[in-house]
Coordinates of C-alpha atoms and ligand atoms in Angstrom, one line a residue:
M1 CA 10.3 -32.9 -27.6
L2 CA 9.6 -33.5 -31.3
I3 CA 12.1 -31.9 -33.6
D4 CA 11.5 -31.8 -37.3
T5 CA 15.0 -31.2 -38.5
H6 CA 14.1 -30.5 -42.1
C7 CA 11.1 -28.8 -43.7
H8 CA 10.3 -26.1 -46.1
L9 CA 7.9 -23.7 -44.4
E10 CA 7.1 -21.4 -47.3
E11 CA 4.0 -19.4 -48.0
E12 CA 3.6 -20.7 -51.5
Y13 CA 3.1 -24.3 -50.3
Y14 CA 0.4 -23.7 -47.7
D15 CA -2.9 -21.7 -47.6
N16 CA -2.7 -21.9 -43.9
L17 CA 1.0 -21.9 -43.0
E18 CA 0.3 -20.3 -39.6
E19 CA -2.0 -23.2 -38.6
V20 CA 0.5 -25.8 -39.9
I21 CA 3.1 -24.2 -37.7
E22 CA 0.8 -24.1 -34.7
R23 CA -0.1 -27.8 -35.1
M24 CA 3.5 -28.9 -34.6
P25 CA 4.0 -29.3 -30.8
G26 CA 7.9 -29.1 -31.1
I27 CA 10.7 -27.4 -32.9
M28 CA 11.2 -27.0 -36.7
I29 CA 14.2 -26.3 -38.8
T30 CA 13.2 -24.8 -42.1
A31 CA 15.6 -25.0 -45.1
G32 CA 16.2 -22.5 -47.9
C33 CA 17.1 -23.5 -51.4
D34 CA 17.8 -20.3 -53.3
S35 CA 18.0 -16.5 -52.6
R36 CA 14.2 -16.1 -52.4
T37 CA 13.5 -19.0 -50.0
N38 CA 16.6 -18.1 -48.0
K39 CA 15.1 -14.7 -47.3
E40 CA 11.9 -16.4 -46.3
V41 CA 13.8 -18.5 -43.8
L42 CA 14.8 -15.2 -42.0
E43 CA 11.1 -14.3 -41.8
R44 CA 10.1 -17.7 -40.4
I45 CA 12.7 -17.9 -37.7
K46 CA 11.1 -14.9 -36.0
K47 CA 8.7 -17.5 -34.5
D48 CA 10.1 -19.1 -31.3
S49 CA 9.7 -22.7 -32.4
I50 CA 11.5 -22.3 -35.7
Y51 CA 15.2 -22.3 -36.6
G52 CA 16.7 -22.2 -40.1
V53 CA 19.4 -23.2 -42.5
I54 CA 20.3 -21.3 -45.6
G55 CA 22.0 -22.4 -48.8
I56 CA 21.8 -22.9 -52.5
H57 CA 20.3 -26.2 -53.6
P58 CA 21.9 -27.9 -56.7
E59 CA 18.7 -27.4 -58.6
F60 CA 19.7 -23.7 -58.7
V61 CA 23.2 -24.3 -59.9
E62 CA 22.6 -22.5 -63.2
S63 CA 20.7 -19.5 -61.8
Y64 CA 22.4 -18.5 -58.6
Q65 CA 24.6 -15.5 -58.3
E66 CA 27.9 -15.1 -56.4
S67 CA 26.1 -12.4 -54.4
D68 CA 23.7 -15.1 -53.1
L69 CA 26.7 -16.9 -51.5
K70 CA 27.9 -13.6 -50.1
W71 CA 24.4 -13.1 -48.6
I72 CA 24.6 -16.5 -47.0
E73 CA 27.9 -15.6 -45.4
D74 CA 26.5 -12.3 -44.2
H75 CA 23.7 -14.1 -42.4
I76 CA 25.3 -17.4 -41.3
N77 CA 25.9 -16.1 -37.8
D78 CA 22.4 -14.6 -37.4
S79 CA 20.7 -15.9 -34.3
K80 CA 18.7 -19.1 -35.0
I81 CA 20.5 -19.8 -38.3
V82 CA 22.0 -23.2 -37.4
G83 CA 23.5 -24.5 -40.6
I84 CA 24.1 -24.3 -44.4
G85 CA 21.5 -26.1 -46.4
E86 CA 20.1 -27.5 -48.3
V87 CA 23.0 -28.1 -50.5
G88 CA 24.5 -31.0 -52.3
L89 CA 24.3 -33.0 -55.6
D90 CA 21.4 -34.0 -57.6
Y91 CA 22.0 -35.9 -60.9
H92 CA 18.4 -37.2 -61.2
Y93 CA 17.2 -34.9 -63.9
D94 CA 20.4 -33.3 -65.2
E95 CA 23.9 -34.8 -65.4
T96 CA 25.3 -32.0 -67.6
T97 CA 25.8 -29.7 -64.6
K98 CA 27.8 -32.2 -62.5
E99 CA 31.0 -30.2 -62.3
K100 CA 29.2 -27.0 -61.5
Q101 CA 27.2 -28.7 -58.8
K102 CA 30.3 -30.1 -57.2
E103 CA 32.0 -26.7 -57.2
L104 CA 28.9 -25.1 -55.6
F105 CA 28.7 -27.8 -53.0
E106 CA 32.3 -27.5 -52.0
K107 CA 32.1 -23.7 -51.8
Q108 CA 29.3 -24.0 -49.3
I109 CA 31.1 -26.8 -47.3
I110 CA 34.1 -24.4 -47.0
L111 CA 31.7 -21.7 -45.7
A112 CA 30.3 -24.0 -43.1
Q113 CA 33.8 -25.0 -42.1
K114 CA 34.8 -21.4 -41.6
Y115 CA 31.9 -20.8 -39.3
N116 CA 31.7 -24.2 -37.7
K117 CA 28.1 -24.9 -38.9
T118 CA 26.4 -28.1 -39.9
V119 CA 26.0 -28.8 -43.6
V120 CA 22.5 -30.2 -44.5
V121 CA 23.1 -32.3 -47.5
H122 CA 20.8 -33.3 -50.3
S123 CA 22.1 -36.2 -52.4
R124 CA 20.1 -37.8 -55.2
D125 CA 21.6 -40.4 -57.6
A126 CA 25.0 -39.0 -56.6
I127 CA 26.0 -40.7 -53.4
M128 CA 29.6 -41.6 -54.5
D129 CA 30.4 -38.0 -55.5
T130 CA 28.7 -36.7 -52.4
Y131 CA 30.9 -39.1 -50.3
D132 CA 34.1 -38.1 -52.1
I133 CA 33.5 -34.4 -51.6
M134 CA 32.5 -34.7 -47.9
M135 CA 35.6 -36.8 -47.2
K136 CA 37.8 -34.0 -48.4
Y137 CA 36.4 -32.0 -45.4
P138 CA 36.3 -34.5 -42.6
D139 CA 36.3 -31.9 -39.8
V140 CA 32.9 -30.5 -40.9
K141 CA 29.6 -31.5 -39.3
Y142 CA 27.0 -33.0 -41.7
V143 CA 23.5 -34.2 -41.9
L144 CA 22.5 -36.4 -44.8
H145 CA 18.9 -35.3 -45.2
C146 CA 16.3 -37.7 -46.5
Y147 CA 18.9 -40.5 -46.6
G148 CA 18.1 -43.0 -49.3
S149 CA 21.2 -45.1 -49.9
S150 CA 22.2 -48.4 -48.5
I151 CA 23.3 -49.4 -45.0
E152 CA 26.7 -50.3 -46.3
M153 CA 27.1 -46.8 -47.7
A154 CA 25.8 -45.2 -44.5
E155 CA 28.5 -47.1 -42.5
R156 CA 31.2 -45.6 -44.7
F157 CA 30.1 -42.1 -43.6
L158 CA 30.4 -42.9 -39.9
S159 CA 34.0 -41.6 -39.5
L160 CA 32.5 -38.1 -39.9
H161 CA 30.5 -36.0 -37.5
I162 CA 27.3 -37.0 -39.2
R163 CA 23.7 -37.8 -38.7
F164 CA 21.0 -39.2 -41.1
G165 CA 17.6 -37.5 -41.6
I166 CA 14.8 -40.0 -41.6
G167 CA 11.4 -39.0 -43.0
G168 CA 8.2 -40.3 -44.4
V169 CA 9.8 -42.8 -46.8
V170 CA 10.5 -45.1 -43.8
T171 CA 6.7 -45.7 -43.7
F172 CA 6.4 -46.6 -47.4
K173 CA 5.8 -50.3 -48.4
N174 CA 8.7 -50.0 -50.8
G175 CA 11.0 -48.4 -48.2
T176 CA 12.8 -51.6 -47.4
R177 CA 16.3 -50.3 -47.9
L178 CA 15.7 -47.4 -45.5
K179 CA 14.1 -49.7 -43.0
E180 CA 17.3 -51.7 -42.9
V181 CA 19.3 -48.5 -42.4
V182 CA 17.1 -47.5 -39.5
K183 CA 17.3 -51.0 -38.0
K184 CA 21.1 -51.2 -38.1
L185 CA 22.3 -47.7 -37.4
P186 CA 22.4 -46.8 -33.7
L187 CA 19.6 -44.3 -32.7
A188 CA 22.4 -41.8 -31.9
Y189 CA 22.9 -41.2 -35.6
L190 CA 19.3 -40.6 -36.5
L191 CA 17.3 -37.4 -36.8
L192 CA 13.5 -37.0 -37.4
E193 CA 12.5 -34.9 -40.4
T194 CA 9.5 -34.5 -42.7
D195 CA 10.8 -32.6 -45.8
S196 CA 7.4 -30.9 -45.7
P197 CA 5.5 -30.2 -47.9
Y198 CA 7.0 -33.3 -49.7
L199 CA 7.1 -37.0 -48.8
S200 CA 4.1 -37.4 -46.5
P201 CA 4.3 -40.6 -44.5
E202 CA 1.6 -43.3 -44.8
P203 CA -1.3 -43.1 -44.4
F204 CA -1.1 -39.6 -45.9
R205 CA 1.2 -40.5 -48.8
G206 CA 0.6 -38.2 -51.8
M207 CA -0.9 -35.5 -49.6
K208 CA 0.8 -32.3 -48.4
N209 CA 3.2 -33.1 -45.6
E210 CA 3.6 -31.0 -42.5
P211 CA 6.0 -30.9 -39.5
S212 CA 3.5 -32.5 -37.0
N213 CA 3.9 -35.7 -39.0
T214 CA 7.4 -36.2 -37.5
D215 CA 5.3 -38.0 -34.8
I216 CA 4.4 -40.7 -37.4
V217 CA 8.0 -41.1 -38.4
A218 CA 9.1 -41.5 -34.8
L219 CA 6.5 -44.2 -34.3
K220 CA 7.7 -46.1 -37.3
I221 CA 11.4 -45.9 -36.2
A222 CA 10.3 -47.1 -32.8
E223 CA 8.5 -50.2 -34.3
I224 CA 11.5 -51.0 -36.5
K225 CA 14.0 -50.7 -33.6
G226 CA 11.8 -52.3 -30.9
L227 CA 11.8 -49.1 -28.8
S228 CA 9.1 -46.9 -27.4
K229 CA 8.1 -43.9 -29.4
E230 CA 8.9 -41.7 -26.4
E231 CA 12.5 -42.9 -26.4
V232 CA 12.9 -42.3 -30.1
I233 CA 11.5 -38.8 -29.8
H234 CA 13.7 -38.0 -26.8
T235 CA 16.9 -39.4 -28.2
T236 CA 16.5 -37.9 -31.7
A237 CA 15.8 -34.5 -30.0
L238 CA 19.1 -34.8 -28.1
N239 CA 20.8 -35.7 -31.4
A240 CA 19.4 -32.6 -33.1
I241 CA 20.4 -30.3 -30.2
D242 CA 23.9 -31.7 -30.4
Q243 CA 24.1 -31.6 -34.2
F244 CA 22.8 -28.0 -34.6
D245 CA 23.9 -26.5 -31.2
L246 CA 20.3 -25.7 -30.5
P247 CA 19.9 -23.6 -27.3
I248 CA 17.3 -26.0 -25.9
S249 CA 17.4 -28.1 -22.8
L250 CA 15.1 -31.2 -22.5
Ligands
LIG1 NI1 14.3 -30.5 -48.5

């Protein structure tokens, strides 16, 4: 079964969201980023094939309210909410909010720890600080979504209960570093994702991404690892079920 472990199924991105959802033959985990999209996650998970994670993305570090965190805690045990995300650190556009981002990230890790939920981590140009904070909470379950750092860095995370979300970037010509990560990490550590509507795989690069494209990602991983696509789809589905405690049997 195909499982897209990370996408953003929001009305504003698609004219035909219903069709996009229907085209995906498997399961999707949609991620919130702020109070508005977190509420949308609750709407989306009414659909059988959709689960959700809720959290405050570092992009919203200046605008979120304490009440948004309270809301997350109030809904963390809702049926089909399977983690906190996406949360983390992003120093790409703005380094001035580093300390505030770290504080928000830690607060949400502590929340995940309290309820034994997976933390879905976004880390951009911030991998060392991400690592240092995660290592402070080694008993928490993590996913590094859209992993983009080196294999050496990936290996440093392996003492944690962690998996790495692999998406469309693995199909890009300049995706050499990620291809090395996929080649060297055991399949047991990998999850399929799209990050829809972003990061469409080749040959759709630049176009709007959608969950059914996890199939293309699976094929690329299979090529790199010398496995069949079916094996990649099956094992990564088992990985996702374990990681997020999904009530699904294959
Ligand atoms: Ni995302």
